[in-house]
Amino acid sequence: MKLTGAQILWESLVREGVTDVFGYPGGAILPAYDAMLDYPIRHVLVRHEQGATHMADGYARASGRVGVAIATSGPGATNMVTGIATAMLDSSPIVCITGQVGSRLIGSDAFQEIDITGITLPITKHNYLVTRADDVARAVREAFVIAKSGRPGPVLIDITKDAQQSSCEFDWDAAAPVVPGWRRVPDATAAAFEEAAALINAAERPVIFVGHGVMISGAMEPIQTLADRAHIPVAMTLLGIGGFPASHPLNIGMMGMHGEAWVNLAIQEADLLIACGMRFDDRVTGNLRTYAPNAKKIHIEIDPSEINKNVAVDVPLVGDLHDVLPRLLPLVAASDRAAWLRRIHDLKGDSAVRDIQSLPDEGHLYAAHVINDLWRATRETETIVVTDVGQHQMWEAQYYHHDVPRSLITSGGLGTMGFAVPAAIGAKRARPEADVWAVVGDGGFQMTMCELATAVQDSIDIKVAIINNGYLGMVRQWQEFFYERRYAATPLSGPDFVKLAEAFGIRGIAVSTRGDVLPAVAAARSHAGPVVIDFRVEQEDTVYPMVPAGADLHAMIRRPNPIVETGADV
Ligand SMILES: Cc1cc2nc3c(=O)[nH]c(=O)nc-3n(C[C@H](O)[C@H](O)[C@H](O)COP(=O)(O)OP(=O)(O)OC[C@H]3O[C@@H](n4cnc5c(N)ncnc54)[C@H](O)[C@@H]3O)c2cc1C
Ligand SMILES: Cc1ncc(C[n+]2csc(CCOP(=O)(O)OP(=O)(O)O)c2C)c(N)n1
Ligand SMILES: [Mg+2]
């Protein structure tokens, strides 16, 4: 069968199971767009190519499937860079397709020519420059293998205009992927499993770490079996939230810079860390020299380059958690670890950061209240929360209690402002049956709010909760603590968000008192179509606790009195 390169592109994507793509056209990708109309593809027209990449990313994180974004050459391609880097840092499988100038023009500074494979080399797992129609199918097939295998990540395929236009024989089988560098990573030795089990069985104060890899691998069940059998408390990274139910009695909460104080203190007292699918980010460890000084470390991780990268470990178990845990479990003895669990309970009593019910109401609206009420209102239904980056992101992690995997989607590693609204659109496309909420700061919202028009044009029903504090709040907080409250370039104005929503043709609601939070959430949920709620919260509220960058994990800045501190907020 003779097809053009453009037709082969869509034929291959459809065979890979792709139904939705997010993109924006232009000259160098026009042949592909023209061919698209003949294939069963739902195309979402974005307003900025960064949005397309975040949508593909949100789609991937919500579903576990590969997300696809498409753009033209030059500025279309460079607009994708931030989204590709975001996916890279958080191990999210996306495939980005870009048009390129004709192959004979490459290197001539042709109109909208840019070396996008060069630019994205360090922020993709792999990328391709395809200059012949014959190479399109193989590139697509390999890109999908690479994006989702092992440690997932982004792959870019740059296709010249002539490769899209010329024809060749289409042979799917002959284009079988050849990925010589890739193999299933070797399983750890039997001796390593024995060693790990011996450490677990001997430990008096162990903590299990649940990271993003737990959800990527789908290893929630064996993790729970491990925790239940050996009564080991479980702490999560930001991206691990949802990997172990928040309501499980052994779940002690998030670790790290804005983690729970008792979790960080427990880590410093622990005699064993069992780290599962997490990479000891600096937001997690604080000062490495004083990190978990008494603890042996077991690291279960699919990417060998993560072993001993930041934290020296005693027993690495390299492999997919899904394969490793079932081999480890039979060697782990039952234990009640009552003394250690009591100790953590005491730490919680002494050192809990907050009782949001005790925050003085006095007409103030606190972001913590908003998030906690949002959780109360949505906890019984299948809900995905997609956050942006900043204070509201941390409050979400602290006050919205996630019981199921893939119910929190957030940019952790790159910390990309502007992520939430487009990623929420992608998540809704992937899981239309779920309610999808974007929780976003007034700063990040203004970075990609143009995508509200995308949601309207393609009838994508997302709800947007703007946590509007009139500041680039997280940066203001750093200025408050470390720059003597000199608020350089952090006070932030914005448009009237209700009127803005209405201008986009969607419903807008403003909320400035606690009593109005639940009714507004209920109104948004019962409204068919996108809604924006402008939550006008306290302007100079602060996220506690905070481990200053590079400080010891136990050296947290705590909430000053007079607010009563207990852990009860449910
Ligand atoms: C403002 C801000 C504040 C932050 N504060 C905190 C904080 O207080 N606490 C916190 O935890 N984070 C915080 N973060 C996020 C932090 O920067 C990191 O993104 C996060 O800690 C990374 O979590 P992770 O290691 O679980 O996930 P990832 O970075 O996604 O790493 C996942 C790991 O799992 C491995 N993996 C993937 N698949 C598998 C598999 N099948 N089997 C085994 N392993 C697998 C990968 O190779 C990788 O090493 C903050 C971010 C921002 C923007
Ligand atoms: C693209 C980008 N630029 C700058 C930053 C640095 N930064 C991190 S948090 C933050 C403030 C975010 O403000 P806002 O969106 O209003 O959220 P808030 O912290 O107030 O909840 C900034 C500027 C970033 N993370 N991403
Ligand atoms: Mg703000």
XYZ file of C-alpha atoms and ligand atoms in Angstrom:
650
model
C 0.000 0.000 0.000
C 1.512 3.335 -1.070
C 0.969 6.205 1.382
C 2.436 9.640 1.945
C 4.641 10.216 4.953
C 1.802 12.293 6.430
C -0.640 9.410 6.027
C 1.887 6.974 7.493
C 2.190 9.237 10.522
C -1.533 9.013 11.316
C -1.824 5.375 10.285
C 0.985 4.569 12.723
C -0.431 6.703 15.536
C -3.841 5.076 15.154
C -2.212 1.634 15.248
C -0.453 2.684 18.451
C -3.891 3.288 19.937
C -3.863 7.092 19.756
C -7.307 8.696 19.727
C -6.558 12.247 20.939
C -3.842 14.706 19.995
C -3.252 18.252 21.153
C -1.746 20.694 18.712
C -1.461 23.842 16.638
C -0.851 23.979 12.867
C 1.592 25.901 10.694
C 3.346 25.686 7.338
C 5.851 22.908 7.963
C 3.279 20.564 9.508
C 0.433 21.356 7.066
C 0.710 18.129 5.060
C 0.245 16.161 8.290
C -2.754 18.278 9.311
C -4.302 17.780 5.887
C -3.956 14.000 6.121
C -5.312 13.958 9.694
C -8.865 14.617 8.519
C -9.018 11.092 7.057
C -8.168 9.339 10.327
C -10.188 8.703 13.504
C -8.290 11.294 15.539
C -9.817 13.873 17.852
C -7.652 16.955 17.571
C -7.762 19.614 20.290
C -6.740 23.008 18.957
C -4.707 24.670 21.699
C -3.961 28.377 22.055
C -0.219 27.998 22.645
C 2.014 24.994 21.945
C 3.155 24.893 25.581
C -0.473 24.098 26.337
C -0.380 21.169 23.900
C 2.559 19.577 25.684
C 0.991 20.017 29.141
C -2.276 18.599 27.804
C -0.446 15.550 26.454
C 1.317 15.276 29.822
C -1.934 15.580 31.813
C -3.488 12.993 29.496
C -0.572 10.628 30.163
C -0.519 11.112 33.926
C -4.273 10.680 34.264
C -4.397 7.504 32.183
C -0.948 5.881 32.024
C -1.215 6.020 28.226
C 1.148 8.000 25.993
C 0.022 11.598 25.356
C 0.605 13.133 21.917
C 1.242 16.777 20.985
C 1.863 18.235 17.531
C 3.183 21.591 16.299
C 4.857 23.309 13.401
C 8.553 24.089 13.001
C 10.410 27.049 14.496
C 8.340 28.937 17.093
C 5.770 26.127 17.268
C 8.516 23.716 18.213
C 10.315 26.047 20.629
C 7.018 26.804 22.398
C 6.947 23.105 23.284
C 10.256 23.146 25.127
C 8.926 23.933 28.616
C 6.307 21.199 28.397
C 8.826 18.640 27.186
C 11.171 19.508 30.043
C 8.261 19.264 32.495
C 7.476 15.746 31.260
C 11.151 14.760 31.369
C 11.662 15.833 34.965
C 8.551 13.946 36.125
C 9.022 10.806 33.975
C 5.833 11.342 31.985
C 5.419 9.509 28.647
C 4.602 11.919 25.826
C 5.382 11.926 22.101
C 5.777 15.344 20.467
C 5.617 15.667 16.705
C 6.998 18.734 14.959
C 7.120 19.770 11.316
C 10.518 20.717 9.911
C 11.500 22.636 6.806
C 12.201 20.632 3.656
C 15.244 18.395 3.958
C 17.150 20.261 1.250
C 16.721 23.518 3.182
C 18.100 22.192 6.452
C 21.048 24.259 7.588
C 20.148 27.262 5.414
C 18.344 29.297 8.103
C 15.170 28.767 6.117
C 11.950 30.410 7.265
C 10.971 28.907 10.641
C 13.898 26.530 10.633
C 15.206 25.690 14.082
C 17.277 22.744 15.230
C 14.649 21.352 17.591
C 16.343 17.965 17.933
C 19.460 19.820 19.075
C 17.470 22.012 21.459
C 15.580 19.113 23.014
C 18.459 16.643 23.175
C 18.945 17.041 26.941
C 15.214 17.115 27.753
C 13.968 14.111 25.790
C 14.589 10.420 26.348
C 15.279 10.324 22.639
C 14.478 12.340 19.533
C 14.360 11.825 15.780
C 14.877 13.965 12.703
C 12.963 12.137 9.958
C 13.802 13.206 6.396
C 12.228 10.329 4.406
C 8.680 9.004 4.301
C 10.115 5.456 4.632
C 11.372 6.257 8.131
C 8.153 7.676 9.595
C 6.527 4.420 10.742
C 9.622 3.107 12.451
C 10.211 6.428 14.223
C 6.641 6.424 15.558
C 6.820 2.804 16.678
C 10.162 3.308 18.415
C 9.020 6.569 19.991
C 6.119 4.801 21.680
C 8.349 1.998 22.977
C 10.878 4.488 24.321
C 8.299 6.872 25.847
C 6.598 4.194 27.925
C 9.261 1.559 28.597
C 11.545 1.451 31.612
C 11.531 4.929 33.122
C 8.961 6.796 31.006
C 9.635 10.168 29.409
C 9.171 12.423 26.393
C 10.229 11.608 22.812
C 10.233 14.103 19.949
C 9.843 13.297 16.248
C 10.772 16.129 13.868
C 9.532 15.374 10.336
C 10.614 17.403 7.314
C 7.916 18.741 5.037
C 9.116 16.660 2.073
C 9.086 13.504 4.209
C 5.413 14.233 4.942
C 4.626 14.886 1.276
C 6.467 12.105 -0.530
C 5.050 8.603 -0.846
C 6.406 5.167 -0.196
C 5.260 1.623 0.406
C 3.739 1.351 3.903
C 4.848 -1.821 5.656
C 3.963 -1.852 9.373
C 5.698 -5.135 10.104
C 8.932 -4.116 8.431
C 8.919 -1.011 10.645
C 9.105 -3.047 13.865
C 10.966 -1.057 16.506
C 14.682 -1.594 16.846
C 15.748 -0.169 20.168
C 19.121 -1.731 20.817
C 19.878 0.281 23.941
C 16.727 -0.877 25.640
C 16.364 -4.054 27.583
C 14.367 -5.004 30.625
C 16.753 -4.035 33.371
C 18.299 -7.080 35.032
C 16.620 -8.237 38.176
C 18.525 -7.899 41.404
C 20.282 -11.054 42.584
C 18.712 -13.497 45.042
C 21.377 -12.451 47.544
C 20.236 -8.819 47.308
C 16.651 -9.843 48.044
C 17.843 -11.868 51.086
C 19.846 -8.893 52.270
C 16.935 -6.477 51.852
C 14.548 -8.808 53.674
C 17.041 -9.273 56.515
C 17.256 -5.487 56.930
C 13.464 -5.174 56.960
C 12.966 -8.014 59.410
C 15.595 -6.634 61.788
C 14.445 -3.007 61.605
C 12.731 -1.458 64.613
C 12.009 1.930 63.084
C 11.485 1.460 59.330
C 9.652 3.825 56.969
C 8.421 2.959 53.467
C 8.705 5.767 50.899
C 6.088 5.792 48.166
C 7.196 7.754 45.097
C 5.802 8.435 41.654
C 7.286 5.147 40.398
C 4.724 3.249 42.468
C 1.927 4.663 40.322
C 3.878 4.373 37.098
C 4.430 0.684 37.798
C 0.935 0.082 39.222
C 2.478 -1.451 42.350
C -0.036 -0.053 44.846
C -1.234 -3.466 45.995
C 2.126 -5.092 46.825
C 3.213 -1.902 48.632
C 0.095 -2.123 50.782
C 0.737 -5.813 51.471
C 4.280 -4.992 52.572
C 3.130 -2.183 54.864
C 0.253 -4.189 56.355
C 2.227 -7.362 56.973
C 5.187 -5.692 58.644
C 3.312 -2.701 60.112
C 5.614 -0.202 58.505
C 4.529 3.446 58.309
C 4.377 4.905 54.793
C 5.461 8.404 53.740
C 5.006 9.870 50.279
C 6.807 12.253 47.986
C 4.725 14.987 46.375
C 4.462 12.889 43.225
C 3.807 9.732 45.245
C 0.581 11.157 46.705
C -2.257 8.791 45.793
C 0.099 5.804 45.577
C -0.957 4.746 49.075
C -4.410 5.667 50.410
C -4.427 8.801 52.568
C -7.060 7.164 54.768
C -4.917 4.078 55.493
C -3.838 4.102 59.157
C -0.199 3.480 58.207
C -0.083 6.506 55.885
C 1.784 9.197 57.798
C 1.792 11.849 55.035
C 4.117 13.788 52.753
C 7.849 14.143 53.413
C 10.233 16.950 52.537
C 10.403 20.739 52.341
C 6.686 21.237 53.001
C 5.961 17.748 54.283
C 4.453 16.970 57.661
C 6.783 17.806 60.544
C 6.280 14.401 62.149
C 7.169 12.642 58.907
C 10.453 14.500 58.591
C 11.250 13.873 62.258
C 10.400 10.180 61.861
C 12.767 9.956 58.875
C 15.559 11.448 60.974
C 14.876 8.839 63.708
C 14.326 5.886 61.364
C 16.690 2.912 61.286
C 15.612 1.799 57.793
C 14.223 3.567 54.703
C 12.599 1.420 52.010
C 12.465 3.843 49.076
C 10.120 2.735 46.308
C 10.126 4.505 42.926
C 11.419 7.853 44.193
C 14.626 9.687 43.426
C 15.629 11.501 46.654
C 15.039 14.969 45.192
C 16.613 17.826 47.143
C 13.101 18.987 48.098
C 12.797 15.606 49.826
C 16.133 15.235 51.611
C 17.296 18.693 52.655
C 20.957 18.623 53.707
C 22.314 15.271 52.502
C 25.056 15.187 55.138
C 22.553 15.024 57.987
C 19.805 13.131 56.156
C 18.370 10.079 57.917
C 21.660 9.568 59.739
C 20.649 6.379 61.557
C 18.948 4.642 58.676
C 20.051 1.835 56.388
C 18.584 2.376 52.940
C 16.940 0.002 50.472
C 16.227 1.584 47.079
C 13.803 -0.119 44.684
C 14.169 1.733 41.395
C 13.921 0.990 37.689
C 16.614 3.428 36.549
C 20.086 2.241 37.616
C 21.441 5.784 37.268
C 19.283 6.846 40.235
C 21.055 4.389 42.560
C 23.540 6.221 44.816
C 22.946 9.444 42.829
C 21.927 11.605 45.772
C 21.785 9.213 48.715
C 24.153 6.273 49.229
C 22.090 3.112 49.656
C 22.891 -0.157 51.377
C 20.801 -2.460 49.193
C 19.688 -1.417 45.695
C 17.015 -3.543 44.052
C 17.048 -2.424 40.434
C 13.915 -3.267 38.498
C 10.233 -2.536 38.032
C 8.486 -2.384 41.411
C 5.830 -4.575 39.913
C 8.420 -7.356 39.496
C 10.596 -6.638 42.515
C 7.999 -6.441 45.286
C 6.403 -9.860 44.693
C 9.890 -11.390 44.991
C 10.612 -9.525 48.199
C 7.290 -10.075 49.942
C 7.605 -13.814 50.727
C 10.833 -13.059 52.604
C 9.291 -10.386 54.844
C 8.149 -11.461 58.310
C 4.989 -10.233 60.006
C 5.610 -7.802 62.851
C 3.535 -5.304 64.840
C 6.147 -2.559 65.397
C 3.898 -1.126 68.082
C 6.585 0.942 69.804
C 7.622 2.708 66.582
C 4.045 3.447 65.566
C 3.383 4.832 69.059
C 6.468 7.000 68.756
C 5.249 8.460 65.454
C 1.839 9.009 66.970
C 3.514 10.980 69.756
C 5.536 13.005 67.255
C 2.290 13.806 65.513
C 0.691 14.987 68.719
C 3.648 17.162 69.630
C 4.596 18.505 66.300
C 1.584 18.635 64.059
C 1.670 21.799 62.051
C -1.856 22.836 61.977
C -5.443 22.507 62.879
C -7.103 24.443 60.148
C -10.348 24.380 62.035
C -8.583 26.527 64.616
C -7.525 29.203 62.183
C -9.429 32.304 63.217
C -12.363 32.759 60.829
C -13.068 36.452 61.532
C -14.114 36.969 57.949
C -10.797 35.723 56.558
C -10.632 33.146 53.819
C -7.644 30.812 54.058
C -6.441 28.740 51.125
C -6.246 25.742 53.457
C -9.986 26.077 54.123
C -10.738 26.250 50.428
C -8.708 23.129 49.631
C -10.069 21.176 52.570
C -13.650 22.093 51.682
C -13.014 21.160 48.061
C -11.857 17.754 49.303
C -14.945 17.327 51.487
C -17.223 18.194 48.583
C -15.551 15.917 46.048
C -14.255 12.970 48.107
C -17.163 10.675 47.273
C -16.798 11.071 43.503
C -14.024 10.191 41.103
C -12.048 13.417 41.066
C -8.684 14.397 39.637
C -7.016 17.525 40.983
C -4.388 19.126 38.788
C -2.350 21.784 40.525
C -0.127 24.557 39.349
C 3.058 25.549 41.180
C 3.392 27.591 44.332
C 1.819 27.867 47.764
C -1.553 26.573 46.598
C 0.234 23.433 45.312
C 1.630 22.723 48.761
C -1.688 23.419 50.485
C -3.346 21.023 48.080
C -0.793 18.347 49.018
C -1.437 18.981 52.720
C -5.208 19.456 52.844
C -6.672 17.372 50.020
C -6.487 13.722 51.020
C -5.936 11.485 48.019
C -6.996 7.877 48.360
C -6.478 6.679 44.814
C -3.605 6.755 42.327
C -3.505 9.307 39.502
C -5.909 11.589 41.370
C -3.268 14.302 41.911
C -1.393 15.607 38.881
C 1.262 18.233 39.520
C 4.543 19.496 38.125
C 7.137 18.485 40.719
C 10.599 18.371 39.220
C 10.537 21.400 36.916
C 7.873 23.207 38.969
C 6.269 24.669 35.862
C 3.863 27.540 36.462
C 1.104 27.474 33.854
C 0.844 23.689 33.984
C -2.515 23.275 35.715
C -5.150 24.538 33.281
C -3.802 22.793 30.153
C -2.868 19.601 32.053
C -6.408 19.524 33.465
C -7.784 19.722 29.923
C -5.593 16.765 28.941
C -6.625 14.800 32.043
C -10.316 15.375 31.302
C -9.824 14.152 27.724
C -8.160 10.999 29.065
C -10.748 10.321 31.778
C -14.005 12.034 30.803
C -15.934 10.184 33.504
C -13.881 11.876 36.269
C -14.459 15.368 37.628
C -11.317 17.377 36.923
C -10.351 20.415 38.998
C -7.442 22.719 38.242
C -6.191 24.312 41.470
C -4.070 27.234 40.368
C -2.497 30.416 41.705
C -3.356 33.833 40.331
C 0.170 33.965 38.867
C 0.240 30.582 37.127
C -3.331 30.999 35.884
C -2.326 34.160 34.049
C 0.445 32.247 32.263
C -1.827 29.843 30.352
C -5.360 31.149 30.868
C -5.719 31.384 27.088
C -6.428 27.640 27.181
C -9.881 28.378 28.632
C -10.812 29.112 25.018
C -9.608 25.607 24.117
C -11.833 24.098 26.808
C -14.782 26.055 25.433
C -14.191 25.269 21.755
C -13.777 21.540 22.417
C -16.417 21.320 25.197
C -13.946 20.079 27.804
C -15.616 20.377 31.173
C -12.943 21.394 33.662
C -13.464 23.355 36.847
C -10.838 25.928 37.773
C -10.223 27.035 41.367
C -7.999 30.119 41.389
C -6.340 30.565 44.773
C -6.062 34.310 44.390
C -3.742 35.871 46.955
C -2.600 38.857 44.898
C 0.999 37.651 45.098
C 3.462 35.304 43.525
C 2.897 33.733 46.894
C 5.619 31.115 47.134
C 8.289 33.601 46.100
C 6.809 36.175 48.490
C 7.135 33.546 51.214
C 10.859 33.126 50.473
C 11.225 36.916 50.583
C 9.389 36.936 53.916
C 11.740 34.362 55.435
C 15.046 35.035 53.719
C 14.967 38.566 52.248
C 13.626 40.658 55.132
C 10.164 40.991 53.607
C 11.465 43.016 50.683
C 8.742 42.068 48.236
C 10.551 42.677 44.957
C 8.287 41.908 42.002
C 5.914 39.609 43.867
C 2.784 41.763 44.403
C 0.617 40.786 41.463
C -2.493 42.284 39.961
C -4.801 40.522 37.597
C -7.978 40.964 35.648
C -11.424 40.496 37.167
C -11.413 36.709 36.856
C -15.213 36.436 36.887
C -15.560 38.875 34.017
C -12.676 37.154 32.269
C -14.445 33.795 32.543
C -17.608 35.362 31.196
C -15.660 36.845 28.286
C -14.583 33.298 27.429
C -18.236 32.299 27.580
C -17.966 30.302 30.773
C -19.372 30.676 34.242
C -17.406 32.701 36.796
C -17.956 32.825 40.568
C -16.162 34.968 43.159
C -15.767 33.762 46.751
C -14.317 35.721 49.637
C -15.797 34.128 52.754
C -15.585 30.621 54.163
C -19.335 30.141 54.110
C -19.443 30.632 50.356
C -16.844 27.969 49.529
C -19.044 24.864 49.582
C -21.984 26.489 47.762
C -19.631 27.710 45.025
C -18.075 24.260 44.642
C -21.536 22.708 44.500
C -22.655 25.234 41.880
C -19.584 24.514 39.786
C -20.114 20.775 40.008
C -23.730 20.950 38.943
C -22.977 23.304 36.048
C -22.454 21.501 32.753
C -19.350 23.098 31.279
C -16.220 24.832 32.508
C -16.416 27.078 35.579
C -13.850 29.439 37.088
C -14.030 30.197 40.804
C -11.996 33.146 42.028
C -11.194 32.338 45.673
C -9.979 35.626 47.119
C -7.850 34.307 49.964
C -5.604 35.855 52.613
C -2.788 37.662 50.869
C 0.133 37.000 53.185
C -0.551 33.468 54.358
C 2.408 31.129 54.612
C 2.986 27.421 53.994
C 4.231 25.619 57.105
C 6.340 23.771 57.902
C 9.245 24.689 55.694
C 12.696 23.177 55.497
C 14.828 26.037 54.128
C 16.652 24.936 50.949
C 19.706 22.910 51.924
C 18.896 22.896 55.658
C 18.690 19.773 57.825
C 15.404 17.948 57.358
C 14.568 18.350 61.052
C 15.355 22.105 61.033
C 11.899 23.157 59.923
C 10.452 26.635 60.195
C 7.260 26.066 62.151
C 4.024 27.992 62.304
C 4.378 30.616 65.005
C 1.830 30.753 67.801
C -0.937 31.493 68.580
C -2.570 28.986 66.227
C -3.166 25.730 68.058
C -1.226 22.941 66.447
C -2.747 19.510 66.113
C -2.860 17.064 63.243
C -6.629 16.719 63.151
C -8.219 18.225 60.111
C -10.532 15.506 58.923
C 7.182 24.402 45.089
C 7.556 22.959 45.186
C 7.732 22.384 46.428
C 8.007 21.025 46.552
N 8.084 20.467 47.798
C 8.166 19.122 47.923
C 8.081 18.481 49.202
O 7.931 19.120 50.239
N 8.136 17.146 49.251
C 8.273 16.382 48.099
O 8.274 15.156 48.193
N 8.389 16.962 46.902
C 8.318 18.296 46.780
N 8.372 18.868 45.530
C 8.511 17.980 44.353
C 9.966 17.571 44.126
O 10.635 18.633 43.491
C 10.036 16.294 43.246
O 9.355 16.515 42.042
C 9.428 15.080 43.916
O 9.920 14.920 45.222
C 9.760 13.843 43.086
O 9.021 12.748 43.546
P 9.404 11.279 43.088
O 10.857 11.053 43.296
O 8.455 10.367 43.769
O 8.972 11.251 41.546
P 9.807 11.360 40.175
O 10.704 12.514 40.177
O 8.797 11.241 39.097
O 10.696 10.051 40.197
C 10.112 8.787 40.054
C 11.179 7.735 40.252
O 10.552 6.463 40.102
C 11.315 5.670 39.198
N 10.418 4.757 38.508
C 9.614 5.014 37.466
N 8.938 3.918 37.098
C 9.299 2.943 37.943
C 8.944 1.569 38.081
N 8.075 0.990 37.248
N 9.513 0.827 39.066
C 10.435 1.404 39.891
N 10.820 2.702 39.809
C 10.251 3.459 38.849
C 11.960 6.677 38.259
O 13.109 6.117 37.621
C 12.290 7.827 39.204
O 13.548 7.663 39.823
C 8.147 20.232 45.380
C 8.001 20.816 44.122
C 7.691 22.164 44.020
C 7.501 22.745 42.650
C 7.430 29.332 34.711
C 7.862 29.663 36.093
N 8.363 30.864 36.381
C 8.752 31.173 37.648
C 8.640 30.243 38.643
C 9.079 30.577 40.071
N 7.934 30.499 40.975
C 7.668 29.437 41.751
S 6.286 29.589 42.654
C 5.995 31.136 42.039
C 4.819 31.960 42.480
C 3.528 31.382 42.030
O 2.522 32.332 42.224
P 1.003 31.958 42.068
O 0.783 31.269 40.775
O 0.156 33.141 42.329
O 0.810 30.851 43.199
P 0.908 31.056 44.821
O 2.304 30.708 45.230
O 0.564 32.476 45.109
O -0.089 30.076 45.358
C 7.009 31.504 41.145
C 7.083 32.812 40.449
C 8.139 28.976 38.278
N 8.034 27.980 39.172
N 7.729 28.711 37.019
Mg -0.676 33.856 44.056
